GROMACS .gro file of C-alpha atoms in nm:
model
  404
    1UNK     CA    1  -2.436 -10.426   3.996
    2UNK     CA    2  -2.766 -10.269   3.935
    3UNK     CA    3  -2.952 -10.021   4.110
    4UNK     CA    4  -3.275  -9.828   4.205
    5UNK     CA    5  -3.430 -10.039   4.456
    6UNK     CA    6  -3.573 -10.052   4.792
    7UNK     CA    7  -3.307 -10.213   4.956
    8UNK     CA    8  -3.132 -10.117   5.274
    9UNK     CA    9  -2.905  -9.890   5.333
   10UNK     CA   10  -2.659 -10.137   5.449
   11UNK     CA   11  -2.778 -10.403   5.179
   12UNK     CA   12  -2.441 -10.534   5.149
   13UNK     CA   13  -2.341 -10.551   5.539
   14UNK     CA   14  -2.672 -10.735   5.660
   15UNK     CA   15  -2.756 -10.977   5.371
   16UNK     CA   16  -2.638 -11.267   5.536
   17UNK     CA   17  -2.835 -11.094   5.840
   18UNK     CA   18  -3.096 -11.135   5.692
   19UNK     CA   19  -3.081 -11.505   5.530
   20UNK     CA   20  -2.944 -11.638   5.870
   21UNK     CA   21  -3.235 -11.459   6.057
   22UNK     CA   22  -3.026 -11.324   6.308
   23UNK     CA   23  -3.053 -10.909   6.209
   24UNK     CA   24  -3.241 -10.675   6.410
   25UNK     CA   25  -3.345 -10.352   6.347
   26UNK     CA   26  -3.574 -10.120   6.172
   27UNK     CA   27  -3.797 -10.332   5.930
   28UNK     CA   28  -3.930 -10.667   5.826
   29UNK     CA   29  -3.760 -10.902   5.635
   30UNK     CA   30  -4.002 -10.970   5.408
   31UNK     CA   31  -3.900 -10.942   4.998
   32UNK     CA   32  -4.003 -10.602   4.828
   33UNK     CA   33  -4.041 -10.491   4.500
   34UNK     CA   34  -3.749 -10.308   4.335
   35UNK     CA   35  -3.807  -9.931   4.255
   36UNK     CA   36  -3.440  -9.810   4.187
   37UNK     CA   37  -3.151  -9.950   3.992
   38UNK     CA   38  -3.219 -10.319   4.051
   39UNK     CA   39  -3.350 -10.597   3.868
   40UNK     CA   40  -3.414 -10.792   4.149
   41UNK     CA   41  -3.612 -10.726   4.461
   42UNK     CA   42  -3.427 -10.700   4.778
   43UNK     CA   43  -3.543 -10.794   5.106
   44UNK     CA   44  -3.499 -10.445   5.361
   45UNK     CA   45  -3.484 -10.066   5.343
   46UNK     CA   46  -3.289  -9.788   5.523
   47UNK     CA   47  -3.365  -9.798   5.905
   48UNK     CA   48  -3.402 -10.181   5.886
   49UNK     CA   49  -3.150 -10.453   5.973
   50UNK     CA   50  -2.827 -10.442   6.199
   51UNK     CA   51  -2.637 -10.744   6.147
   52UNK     CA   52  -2.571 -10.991   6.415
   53UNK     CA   53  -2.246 -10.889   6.530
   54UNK     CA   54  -2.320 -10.497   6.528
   55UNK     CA   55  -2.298 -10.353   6.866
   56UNK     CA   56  -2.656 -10.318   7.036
   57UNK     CA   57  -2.775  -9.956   6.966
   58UNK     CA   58  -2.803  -9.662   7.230
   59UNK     CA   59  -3.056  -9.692   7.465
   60UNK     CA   60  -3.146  -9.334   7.348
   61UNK     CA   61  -3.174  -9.187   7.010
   62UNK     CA   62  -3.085  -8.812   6.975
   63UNK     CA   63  -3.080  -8.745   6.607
   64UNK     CA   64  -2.940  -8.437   6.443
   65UNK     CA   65  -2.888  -8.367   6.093
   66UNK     CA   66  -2.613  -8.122   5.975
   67UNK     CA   67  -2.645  -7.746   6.000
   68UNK     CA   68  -2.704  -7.588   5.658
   69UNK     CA   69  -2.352  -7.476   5.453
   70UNK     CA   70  -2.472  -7.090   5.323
   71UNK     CA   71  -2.477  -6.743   5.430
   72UNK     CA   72  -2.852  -6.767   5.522
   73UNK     CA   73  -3.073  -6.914   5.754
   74UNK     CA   74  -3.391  -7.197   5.680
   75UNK     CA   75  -3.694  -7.122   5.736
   76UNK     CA   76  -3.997  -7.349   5.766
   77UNK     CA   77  -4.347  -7.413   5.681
   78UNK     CA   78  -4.580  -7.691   5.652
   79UNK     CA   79  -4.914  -7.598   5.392
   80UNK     CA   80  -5.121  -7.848   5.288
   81UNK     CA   81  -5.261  -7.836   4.931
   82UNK     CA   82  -5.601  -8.013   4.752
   83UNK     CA   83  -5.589  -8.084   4.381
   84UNK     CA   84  -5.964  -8.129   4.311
   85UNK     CA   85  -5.907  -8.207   3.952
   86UNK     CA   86  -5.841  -8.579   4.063
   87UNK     CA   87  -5.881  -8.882   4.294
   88UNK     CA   88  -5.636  -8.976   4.491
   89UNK     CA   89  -5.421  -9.218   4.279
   90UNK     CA   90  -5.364  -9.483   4.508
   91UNK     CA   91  -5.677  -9.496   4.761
   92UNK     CA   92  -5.964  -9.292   4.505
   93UNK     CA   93  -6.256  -9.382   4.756
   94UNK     CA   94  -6.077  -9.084   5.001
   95UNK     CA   95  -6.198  -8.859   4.724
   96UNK     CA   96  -5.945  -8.564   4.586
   97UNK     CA   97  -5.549  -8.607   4.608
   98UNK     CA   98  -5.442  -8.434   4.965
   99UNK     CA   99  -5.070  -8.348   4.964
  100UNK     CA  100  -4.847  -8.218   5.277
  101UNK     CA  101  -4.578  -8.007   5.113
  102UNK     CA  102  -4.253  -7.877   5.362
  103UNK     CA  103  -4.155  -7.549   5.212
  104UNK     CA  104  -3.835  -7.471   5.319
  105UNK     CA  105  -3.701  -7.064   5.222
  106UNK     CA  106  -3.407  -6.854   5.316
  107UNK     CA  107  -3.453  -6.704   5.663
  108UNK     CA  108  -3.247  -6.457   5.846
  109UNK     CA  109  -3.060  -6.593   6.108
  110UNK     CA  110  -3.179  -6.608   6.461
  111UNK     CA  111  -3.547  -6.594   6.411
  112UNK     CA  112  -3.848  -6.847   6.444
  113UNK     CA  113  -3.813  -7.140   6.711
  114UNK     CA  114  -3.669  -7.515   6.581
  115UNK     CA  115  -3.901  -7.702   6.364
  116UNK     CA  116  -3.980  -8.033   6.411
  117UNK     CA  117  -3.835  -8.310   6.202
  118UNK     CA  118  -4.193  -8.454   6.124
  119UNK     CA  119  -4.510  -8.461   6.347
  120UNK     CA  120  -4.562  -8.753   6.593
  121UNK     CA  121  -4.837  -8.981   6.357
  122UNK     CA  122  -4.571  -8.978   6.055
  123UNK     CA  123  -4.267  -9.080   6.300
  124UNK     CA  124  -4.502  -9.347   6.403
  125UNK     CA  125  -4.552  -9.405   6.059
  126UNK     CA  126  -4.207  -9.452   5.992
  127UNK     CA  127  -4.138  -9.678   6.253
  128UNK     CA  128  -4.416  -9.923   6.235
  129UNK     CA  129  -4.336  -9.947   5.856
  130UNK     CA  130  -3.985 -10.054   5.954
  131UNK     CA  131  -4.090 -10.235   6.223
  132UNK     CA  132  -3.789 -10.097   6.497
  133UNK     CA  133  -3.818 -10.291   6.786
  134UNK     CA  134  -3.859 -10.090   7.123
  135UNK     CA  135  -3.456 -10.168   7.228
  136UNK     CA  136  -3.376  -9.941   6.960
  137UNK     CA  137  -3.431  -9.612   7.171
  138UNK     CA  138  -3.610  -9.472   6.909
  139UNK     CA  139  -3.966  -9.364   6.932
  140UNK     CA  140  -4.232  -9.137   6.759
  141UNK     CA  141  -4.071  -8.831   7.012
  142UNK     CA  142  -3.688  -8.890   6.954
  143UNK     CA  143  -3.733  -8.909   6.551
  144UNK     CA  144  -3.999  -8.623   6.530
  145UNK     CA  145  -3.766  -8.419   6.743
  146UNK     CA  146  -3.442  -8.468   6.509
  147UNK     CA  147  -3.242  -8.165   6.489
  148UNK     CA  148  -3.293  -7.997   6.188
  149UNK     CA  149  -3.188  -7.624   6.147
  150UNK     CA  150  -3.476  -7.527   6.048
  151UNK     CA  151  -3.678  -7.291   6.187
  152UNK     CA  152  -4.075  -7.231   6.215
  153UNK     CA  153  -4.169  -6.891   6.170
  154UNK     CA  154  -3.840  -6.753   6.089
  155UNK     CA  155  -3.850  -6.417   5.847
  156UNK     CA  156  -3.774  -6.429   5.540
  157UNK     CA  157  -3.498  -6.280   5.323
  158UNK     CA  158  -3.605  -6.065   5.044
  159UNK     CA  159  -3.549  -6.056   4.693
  160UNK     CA  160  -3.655  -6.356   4.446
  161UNK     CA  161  -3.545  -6.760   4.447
  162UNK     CA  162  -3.531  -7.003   4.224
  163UNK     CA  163  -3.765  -7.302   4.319
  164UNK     CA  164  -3.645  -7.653   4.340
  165UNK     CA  165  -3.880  -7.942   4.429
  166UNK     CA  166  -3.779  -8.238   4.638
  167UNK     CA  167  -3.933  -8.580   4.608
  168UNK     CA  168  -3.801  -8.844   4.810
  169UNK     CA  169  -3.759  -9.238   4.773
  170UNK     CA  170  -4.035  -9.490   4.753
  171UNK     CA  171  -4.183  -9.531   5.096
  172UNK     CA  172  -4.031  -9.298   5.224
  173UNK     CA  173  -4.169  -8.948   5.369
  174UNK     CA  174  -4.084  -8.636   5.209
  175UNK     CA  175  -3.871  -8.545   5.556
  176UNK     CA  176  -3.582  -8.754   5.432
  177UNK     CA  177  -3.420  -8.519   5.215
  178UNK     CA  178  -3.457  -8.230   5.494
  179UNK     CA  179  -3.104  -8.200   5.489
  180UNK     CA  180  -3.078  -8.112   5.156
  181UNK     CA  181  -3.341  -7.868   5.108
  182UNK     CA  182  -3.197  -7.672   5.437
  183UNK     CA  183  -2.869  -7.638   5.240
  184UNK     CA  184  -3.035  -7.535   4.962
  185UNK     CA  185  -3.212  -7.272   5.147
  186UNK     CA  186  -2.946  -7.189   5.273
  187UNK     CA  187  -2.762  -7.084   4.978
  188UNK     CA  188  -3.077  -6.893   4.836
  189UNK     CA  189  -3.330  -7.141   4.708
  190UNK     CA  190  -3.725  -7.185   4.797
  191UNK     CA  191  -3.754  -7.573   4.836
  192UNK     CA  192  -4.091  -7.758   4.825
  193UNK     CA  193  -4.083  -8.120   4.982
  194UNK     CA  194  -4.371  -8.310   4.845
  195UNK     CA  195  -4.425  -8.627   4.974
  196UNK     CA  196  -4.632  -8.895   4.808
  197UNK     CA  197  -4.952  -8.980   5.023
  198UNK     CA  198  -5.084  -9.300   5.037
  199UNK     CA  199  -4.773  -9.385   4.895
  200UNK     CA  200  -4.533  -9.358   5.178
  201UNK     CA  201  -4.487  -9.437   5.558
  202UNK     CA  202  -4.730  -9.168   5.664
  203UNK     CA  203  -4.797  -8.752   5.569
  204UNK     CA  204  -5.030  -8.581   5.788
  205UNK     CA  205  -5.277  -8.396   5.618
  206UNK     CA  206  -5.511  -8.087   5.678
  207UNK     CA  207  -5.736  -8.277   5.857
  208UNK     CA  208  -5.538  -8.435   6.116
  209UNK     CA  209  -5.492  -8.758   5.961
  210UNK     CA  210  -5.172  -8.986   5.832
  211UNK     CA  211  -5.305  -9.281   5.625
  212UNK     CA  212  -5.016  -9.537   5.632
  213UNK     CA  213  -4.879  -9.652   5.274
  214UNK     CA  214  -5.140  -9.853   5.050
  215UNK     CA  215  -4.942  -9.989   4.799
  216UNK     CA  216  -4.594 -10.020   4.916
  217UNK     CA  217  -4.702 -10.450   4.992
  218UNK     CA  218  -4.821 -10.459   4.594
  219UNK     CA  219  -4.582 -10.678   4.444
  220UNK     CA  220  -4.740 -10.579   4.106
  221UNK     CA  221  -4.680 -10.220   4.159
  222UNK     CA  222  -4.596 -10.033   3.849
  223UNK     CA  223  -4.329  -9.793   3.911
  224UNK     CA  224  -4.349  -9.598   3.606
  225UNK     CA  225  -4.673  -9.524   3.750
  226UNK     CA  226  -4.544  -9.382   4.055
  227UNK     CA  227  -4.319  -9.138   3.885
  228UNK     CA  228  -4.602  -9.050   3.677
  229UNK     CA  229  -4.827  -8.956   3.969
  230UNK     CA  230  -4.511  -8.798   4.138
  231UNK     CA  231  -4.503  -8.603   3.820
  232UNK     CA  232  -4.846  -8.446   3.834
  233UNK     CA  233  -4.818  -8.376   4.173
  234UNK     CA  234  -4.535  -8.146   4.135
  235UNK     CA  235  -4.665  -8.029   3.848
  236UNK     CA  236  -4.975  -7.894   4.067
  237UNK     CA  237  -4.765  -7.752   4.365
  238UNK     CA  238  -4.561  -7.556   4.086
  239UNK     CA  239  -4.913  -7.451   3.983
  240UNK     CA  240  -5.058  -7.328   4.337
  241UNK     CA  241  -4.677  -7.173   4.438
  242UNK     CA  242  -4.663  -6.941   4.089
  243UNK     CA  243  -5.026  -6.894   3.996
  244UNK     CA  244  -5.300  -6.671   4.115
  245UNK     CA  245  -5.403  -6.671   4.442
  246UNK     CA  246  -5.133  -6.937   4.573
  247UNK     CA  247  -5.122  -7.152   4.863
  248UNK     CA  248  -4.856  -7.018   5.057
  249UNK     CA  249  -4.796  -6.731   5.207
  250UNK     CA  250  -4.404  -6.638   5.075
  251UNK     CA  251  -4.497  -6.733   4.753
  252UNK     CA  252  -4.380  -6.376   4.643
  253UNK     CA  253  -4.015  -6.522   4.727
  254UNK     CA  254  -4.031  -6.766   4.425
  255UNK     CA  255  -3.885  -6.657   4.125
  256UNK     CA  256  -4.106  -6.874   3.822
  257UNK     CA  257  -3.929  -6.861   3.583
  258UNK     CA  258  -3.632  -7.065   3.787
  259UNK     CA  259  -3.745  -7.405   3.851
  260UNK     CA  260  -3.588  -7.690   3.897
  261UNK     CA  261  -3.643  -8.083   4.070
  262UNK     CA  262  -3.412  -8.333   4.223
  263UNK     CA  263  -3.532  -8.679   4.365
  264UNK     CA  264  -3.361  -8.994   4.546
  265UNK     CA  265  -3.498  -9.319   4.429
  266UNK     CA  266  -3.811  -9.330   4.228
  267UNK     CA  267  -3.842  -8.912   4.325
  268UNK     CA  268  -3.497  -8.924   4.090
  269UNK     CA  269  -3.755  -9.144   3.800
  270UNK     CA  270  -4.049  -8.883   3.876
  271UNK     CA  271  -3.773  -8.545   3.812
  272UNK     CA  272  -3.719  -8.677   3.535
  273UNK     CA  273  -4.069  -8.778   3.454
  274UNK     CA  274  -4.176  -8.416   3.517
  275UNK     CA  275  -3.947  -8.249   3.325
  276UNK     CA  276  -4.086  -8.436   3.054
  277UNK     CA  277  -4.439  -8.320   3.115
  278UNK     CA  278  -4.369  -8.016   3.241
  279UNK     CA  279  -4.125  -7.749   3.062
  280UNK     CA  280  -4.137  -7.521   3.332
  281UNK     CA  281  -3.896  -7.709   3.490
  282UNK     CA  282  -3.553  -7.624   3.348
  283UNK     CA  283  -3.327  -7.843   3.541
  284UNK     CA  284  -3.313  -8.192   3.689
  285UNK     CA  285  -3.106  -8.442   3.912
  286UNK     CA  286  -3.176  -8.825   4.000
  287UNK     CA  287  -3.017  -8.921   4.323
  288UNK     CA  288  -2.967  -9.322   4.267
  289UNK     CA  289  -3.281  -9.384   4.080
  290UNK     CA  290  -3.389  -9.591   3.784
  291UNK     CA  291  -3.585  -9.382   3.523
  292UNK     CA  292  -3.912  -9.475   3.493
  293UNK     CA  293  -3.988  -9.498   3.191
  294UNK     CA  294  -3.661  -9.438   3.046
  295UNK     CA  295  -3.606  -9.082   2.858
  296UNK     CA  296  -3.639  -9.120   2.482
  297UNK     CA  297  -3.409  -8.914   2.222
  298UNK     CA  298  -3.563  -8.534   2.281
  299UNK     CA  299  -3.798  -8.536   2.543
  300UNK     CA  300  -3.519  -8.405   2.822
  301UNK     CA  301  -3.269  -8.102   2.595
  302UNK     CA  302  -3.277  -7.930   2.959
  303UNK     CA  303  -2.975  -7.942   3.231
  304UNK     CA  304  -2.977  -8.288   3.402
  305UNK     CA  305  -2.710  -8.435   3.708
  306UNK     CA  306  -2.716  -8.806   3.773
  307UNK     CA  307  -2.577  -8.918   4.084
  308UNK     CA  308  -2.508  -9.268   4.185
  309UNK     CA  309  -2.334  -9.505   4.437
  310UNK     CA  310  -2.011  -9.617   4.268
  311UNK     CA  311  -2.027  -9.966   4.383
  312UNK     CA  312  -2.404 -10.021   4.271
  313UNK     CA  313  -2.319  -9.826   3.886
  314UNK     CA  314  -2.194 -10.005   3.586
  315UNK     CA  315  -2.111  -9.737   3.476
  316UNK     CA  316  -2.024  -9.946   3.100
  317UNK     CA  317  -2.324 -10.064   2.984
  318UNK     CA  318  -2.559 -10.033   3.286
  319UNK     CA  319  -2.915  -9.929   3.316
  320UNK     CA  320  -2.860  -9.578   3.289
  321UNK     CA  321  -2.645  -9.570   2.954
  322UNK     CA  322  -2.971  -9.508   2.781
  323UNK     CA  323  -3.106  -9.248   2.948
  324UNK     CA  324  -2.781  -9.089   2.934
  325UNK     CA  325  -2.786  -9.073   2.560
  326UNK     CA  326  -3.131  -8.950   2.528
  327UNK     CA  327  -3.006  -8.684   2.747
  328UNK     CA  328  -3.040  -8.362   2.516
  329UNK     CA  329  -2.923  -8.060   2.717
  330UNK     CA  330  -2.606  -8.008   2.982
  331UNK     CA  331  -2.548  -8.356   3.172
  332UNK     CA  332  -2.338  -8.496   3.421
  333UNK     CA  333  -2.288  -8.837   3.554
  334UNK     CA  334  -2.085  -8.884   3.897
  335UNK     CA  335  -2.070  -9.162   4.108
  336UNK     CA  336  -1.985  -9.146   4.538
  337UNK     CA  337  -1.701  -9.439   4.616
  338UNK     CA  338  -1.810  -9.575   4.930
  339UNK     CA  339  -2.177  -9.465   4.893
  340UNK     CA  340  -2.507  -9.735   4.914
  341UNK     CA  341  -2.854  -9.585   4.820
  342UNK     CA  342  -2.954  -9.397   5.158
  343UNK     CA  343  -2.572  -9.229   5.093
  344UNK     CA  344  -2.805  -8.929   4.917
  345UNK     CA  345  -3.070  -8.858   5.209
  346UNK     CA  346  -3.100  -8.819   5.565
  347UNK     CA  347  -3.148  -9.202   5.647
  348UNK     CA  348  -2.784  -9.318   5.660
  349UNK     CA  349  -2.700  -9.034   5.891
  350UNK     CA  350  -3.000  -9.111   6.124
  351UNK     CA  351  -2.908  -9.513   6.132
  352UNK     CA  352  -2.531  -9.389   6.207
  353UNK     CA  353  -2.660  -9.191   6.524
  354UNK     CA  354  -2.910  -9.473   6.622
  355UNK     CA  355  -2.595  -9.738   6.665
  356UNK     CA  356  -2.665  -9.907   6.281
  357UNK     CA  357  -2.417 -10.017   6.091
  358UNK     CA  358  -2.323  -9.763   5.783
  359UNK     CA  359  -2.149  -9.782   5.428
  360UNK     CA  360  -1.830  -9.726   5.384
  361UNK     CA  361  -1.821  -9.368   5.275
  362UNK     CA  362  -1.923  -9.233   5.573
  363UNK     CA  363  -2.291  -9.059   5.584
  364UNK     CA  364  -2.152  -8.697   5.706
  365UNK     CA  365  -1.955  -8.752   5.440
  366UNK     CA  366  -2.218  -8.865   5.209
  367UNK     CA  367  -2.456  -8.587   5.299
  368UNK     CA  368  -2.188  -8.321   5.238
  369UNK     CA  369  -2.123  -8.458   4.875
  370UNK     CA  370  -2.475  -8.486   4.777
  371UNK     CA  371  -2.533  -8.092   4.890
  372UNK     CA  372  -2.210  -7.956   4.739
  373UNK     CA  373  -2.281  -8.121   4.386
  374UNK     CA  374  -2.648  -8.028   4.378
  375UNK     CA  375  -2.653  -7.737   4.487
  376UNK     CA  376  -2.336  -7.601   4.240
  377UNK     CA  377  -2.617  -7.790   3.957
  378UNK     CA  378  -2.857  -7.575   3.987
  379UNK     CA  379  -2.657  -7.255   4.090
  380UNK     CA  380  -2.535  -7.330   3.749
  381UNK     CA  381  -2.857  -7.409   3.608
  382UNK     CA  382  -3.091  -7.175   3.769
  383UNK     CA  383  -2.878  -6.894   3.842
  384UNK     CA  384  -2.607  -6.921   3.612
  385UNK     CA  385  -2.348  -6.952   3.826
  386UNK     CA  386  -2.037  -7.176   3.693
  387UNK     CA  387  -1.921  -7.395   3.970
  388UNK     CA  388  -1.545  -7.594   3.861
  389UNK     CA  389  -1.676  -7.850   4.110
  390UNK     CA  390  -1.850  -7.989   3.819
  391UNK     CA  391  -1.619  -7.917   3.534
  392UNK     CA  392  -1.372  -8.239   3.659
  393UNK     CA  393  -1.230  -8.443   3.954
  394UNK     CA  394  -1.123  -8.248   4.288
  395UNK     CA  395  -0.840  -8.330   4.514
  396UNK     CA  396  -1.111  -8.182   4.760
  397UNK     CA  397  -1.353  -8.483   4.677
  398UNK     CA  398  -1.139  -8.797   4.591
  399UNK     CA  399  -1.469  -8.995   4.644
  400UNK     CA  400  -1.652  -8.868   4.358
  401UNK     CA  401  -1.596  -9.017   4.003
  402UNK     CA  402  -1.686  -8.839   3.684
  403UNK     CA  403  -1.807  -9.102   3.477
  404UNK     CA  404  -1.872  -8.879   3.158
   0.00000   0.00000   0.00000
């Protein structure tokens, strides 16, 4: 079975859910068009649809995401950047593209107060996008005040990092992969979330505002288009982070000449999208994502991981056999047993602690996978660190299956 798609997190569980009419939860039931591994659209997302014979969820949500693996601390900061070189993409009449970026660096430990899992407007955001009905117990204050381990203000460690970039699935808000850019902090990175506005539930921007998505209803929506624009936005945050006078304060904590970009979804299609444009990046991993456009022979001879959810890979023959072979440099391709598509973010974690139903591998579980095999990538990669963890099957990790 295909992949790459906005489907739910618990696609499998709440199908007949969904047919029957009877699920509940955190979206609409409406069809969608695909945007990861999937030829065919599926109807729900991550947050959406509890089956009918799930147990009701808690009448209070109190979310919290794991604490970050490495010796340091993360440290967090919101900056907001303006590329005045173009429109924005998907609403031009709101004149140049506005992006909210969540830089996340090491910190020592025990400074700066918690930061905030996302502001008020883009929790809203999130959850009248899914449409969660009220009986869920979650609300704009219990999801913007998720637990993160990350800290506002905290001080930073010296020395330099290498940079990875984070770009998230479609819809979704950059926030989503805040537990893997903490670990990566954690272990010594600088980590820029970019999220994708007018393209997602909601990013606030400089001015105070959070348009809502404008094309996530387009049925026609061309997706290799939306890793394109992905592309050139994290093209221009590499820019302002490395060049002149940049836009952030700790930019002196970024080591250049060490970039890499990872992505769930369609951000997995625009890492690889940007590699391709951009050489500066020297390493790559797609969390579950189609490639859009597929790689041709040459244009990727850099590091690149691919990871998938077993049960959604055919792994002989399927739709990322191509791009594997046009895969020039260092490659790996592993699959999570147990794992659906949200197995790789924060979501199925979240819809575990709201009372939803969950996949099989469980999404602690899921979360700790996707940080240990990322983050020994690009230690590898970007710091030249060898990690065994990807040289061949663990007893350690019996879920994950090399499939190259």
């Amino acid at each position: 079975m295909k992949r790459n798609r906005r489907i739910s997190a618990v696609a499998a569980l709440t199908l007949a859910a969904l047919v029957t009419g009877t699920g509940a939860g955190f979206a609409a039931t409406t069809t969608t068009p695909t945007t990861s591994r999937s030829a065919t659209p599926s109807a729900t997302h991550a947050f959406n649809t509890a089956p009918a014979t799930a147990t009701a969820p808690a009448p209070a949500f109190h979310g919290t995401l794991p604490a970050p693996t490495g010796p340091y601390a993360a440290g967090e900061e919101v900056i907001h950047l303006t590329d005045t070189s173009r429109p924005d993409p998907w609403v031009p009449s709101s004149g140049p593209r506005q992006l909210a970026v969540t830089m996340v660096y090491p910190a020592v430990p025990g400074t700066g107060t918690p930061a905030p899992y996302m502001t008020l407007a883009e929790a809203a955001g999130v959850l009248e996008r899914r449409k969660l009905p009220a009986s869920s117990g979650v609300t704009p204050q219990t999801l913007s005040g998720v637990t993160t381990h990350a800290f506002d203000g905290a001080r930073p460690q010296g020395g330099k990092h290498p940079l990875v970039v984070l770009s998230p699935a479609y819809e979704d808000p950059r926030m989503t992969l805040t537990s893997l850019a903490t670990d990566l902090a954690s272990h010594g990175y600088v980590v820029a979330l970019v999220g994708d506005t007018n393209g997602d539930s909601g990013e606030t921007l400089a001015d105070g505002r959070t348009p809502p998505c404008a094309i996530c209803d387009d049925p026609a929506l061309d997706f290799d288009s939306v890793a394109a624009n992905r592309a050139r936005d994290a093209s221009f945050v590499i820019d302002r982070l490395t060049h002149g006078n940049t836009a952030w304060r700790l930019a002196h904590l970024i080591d250049k000449h060490e970039i890499g970009m990872a992505g769930h979804s369609i951000g997995g299609a625009a890492a690889a999208a940007t590699m391709i444009a951009d050489p500066r990046v020297r390493a790559g991993v797609n969390m579950d994502g189609s490639f859009h456009p597929a790689p041709l022979p040459g244009q990727i001879d850099r590091p690149f991981l691919m990871l998938g959810a077993a049960a959604s890979n055919d792994s002989a023959g399927g739709e990322w056999e191509q791009p594997w072979a046009a895969l020039g440099g260092y490659k790996k391709w592993l699959t999570f047993t147990g794992a659906d598509h949200f197995s790789f973010s924060d979501l199925d974690l979240l819809m575990e602690e709201a009372g939803f139903p969950t996949p099989p591998l469980s999404p602690e579980r899921g979360v700790a996978l996707t940080r240990q095999y990322v983050t020994a990538f690009f230690d590898q990669a970007l710091k030249g660190i060898h990690s065994p963890l990807l040289d061949g099957p663990s007893p350690d990790n019996p879920e994950v299956l090399f499939q190259h």
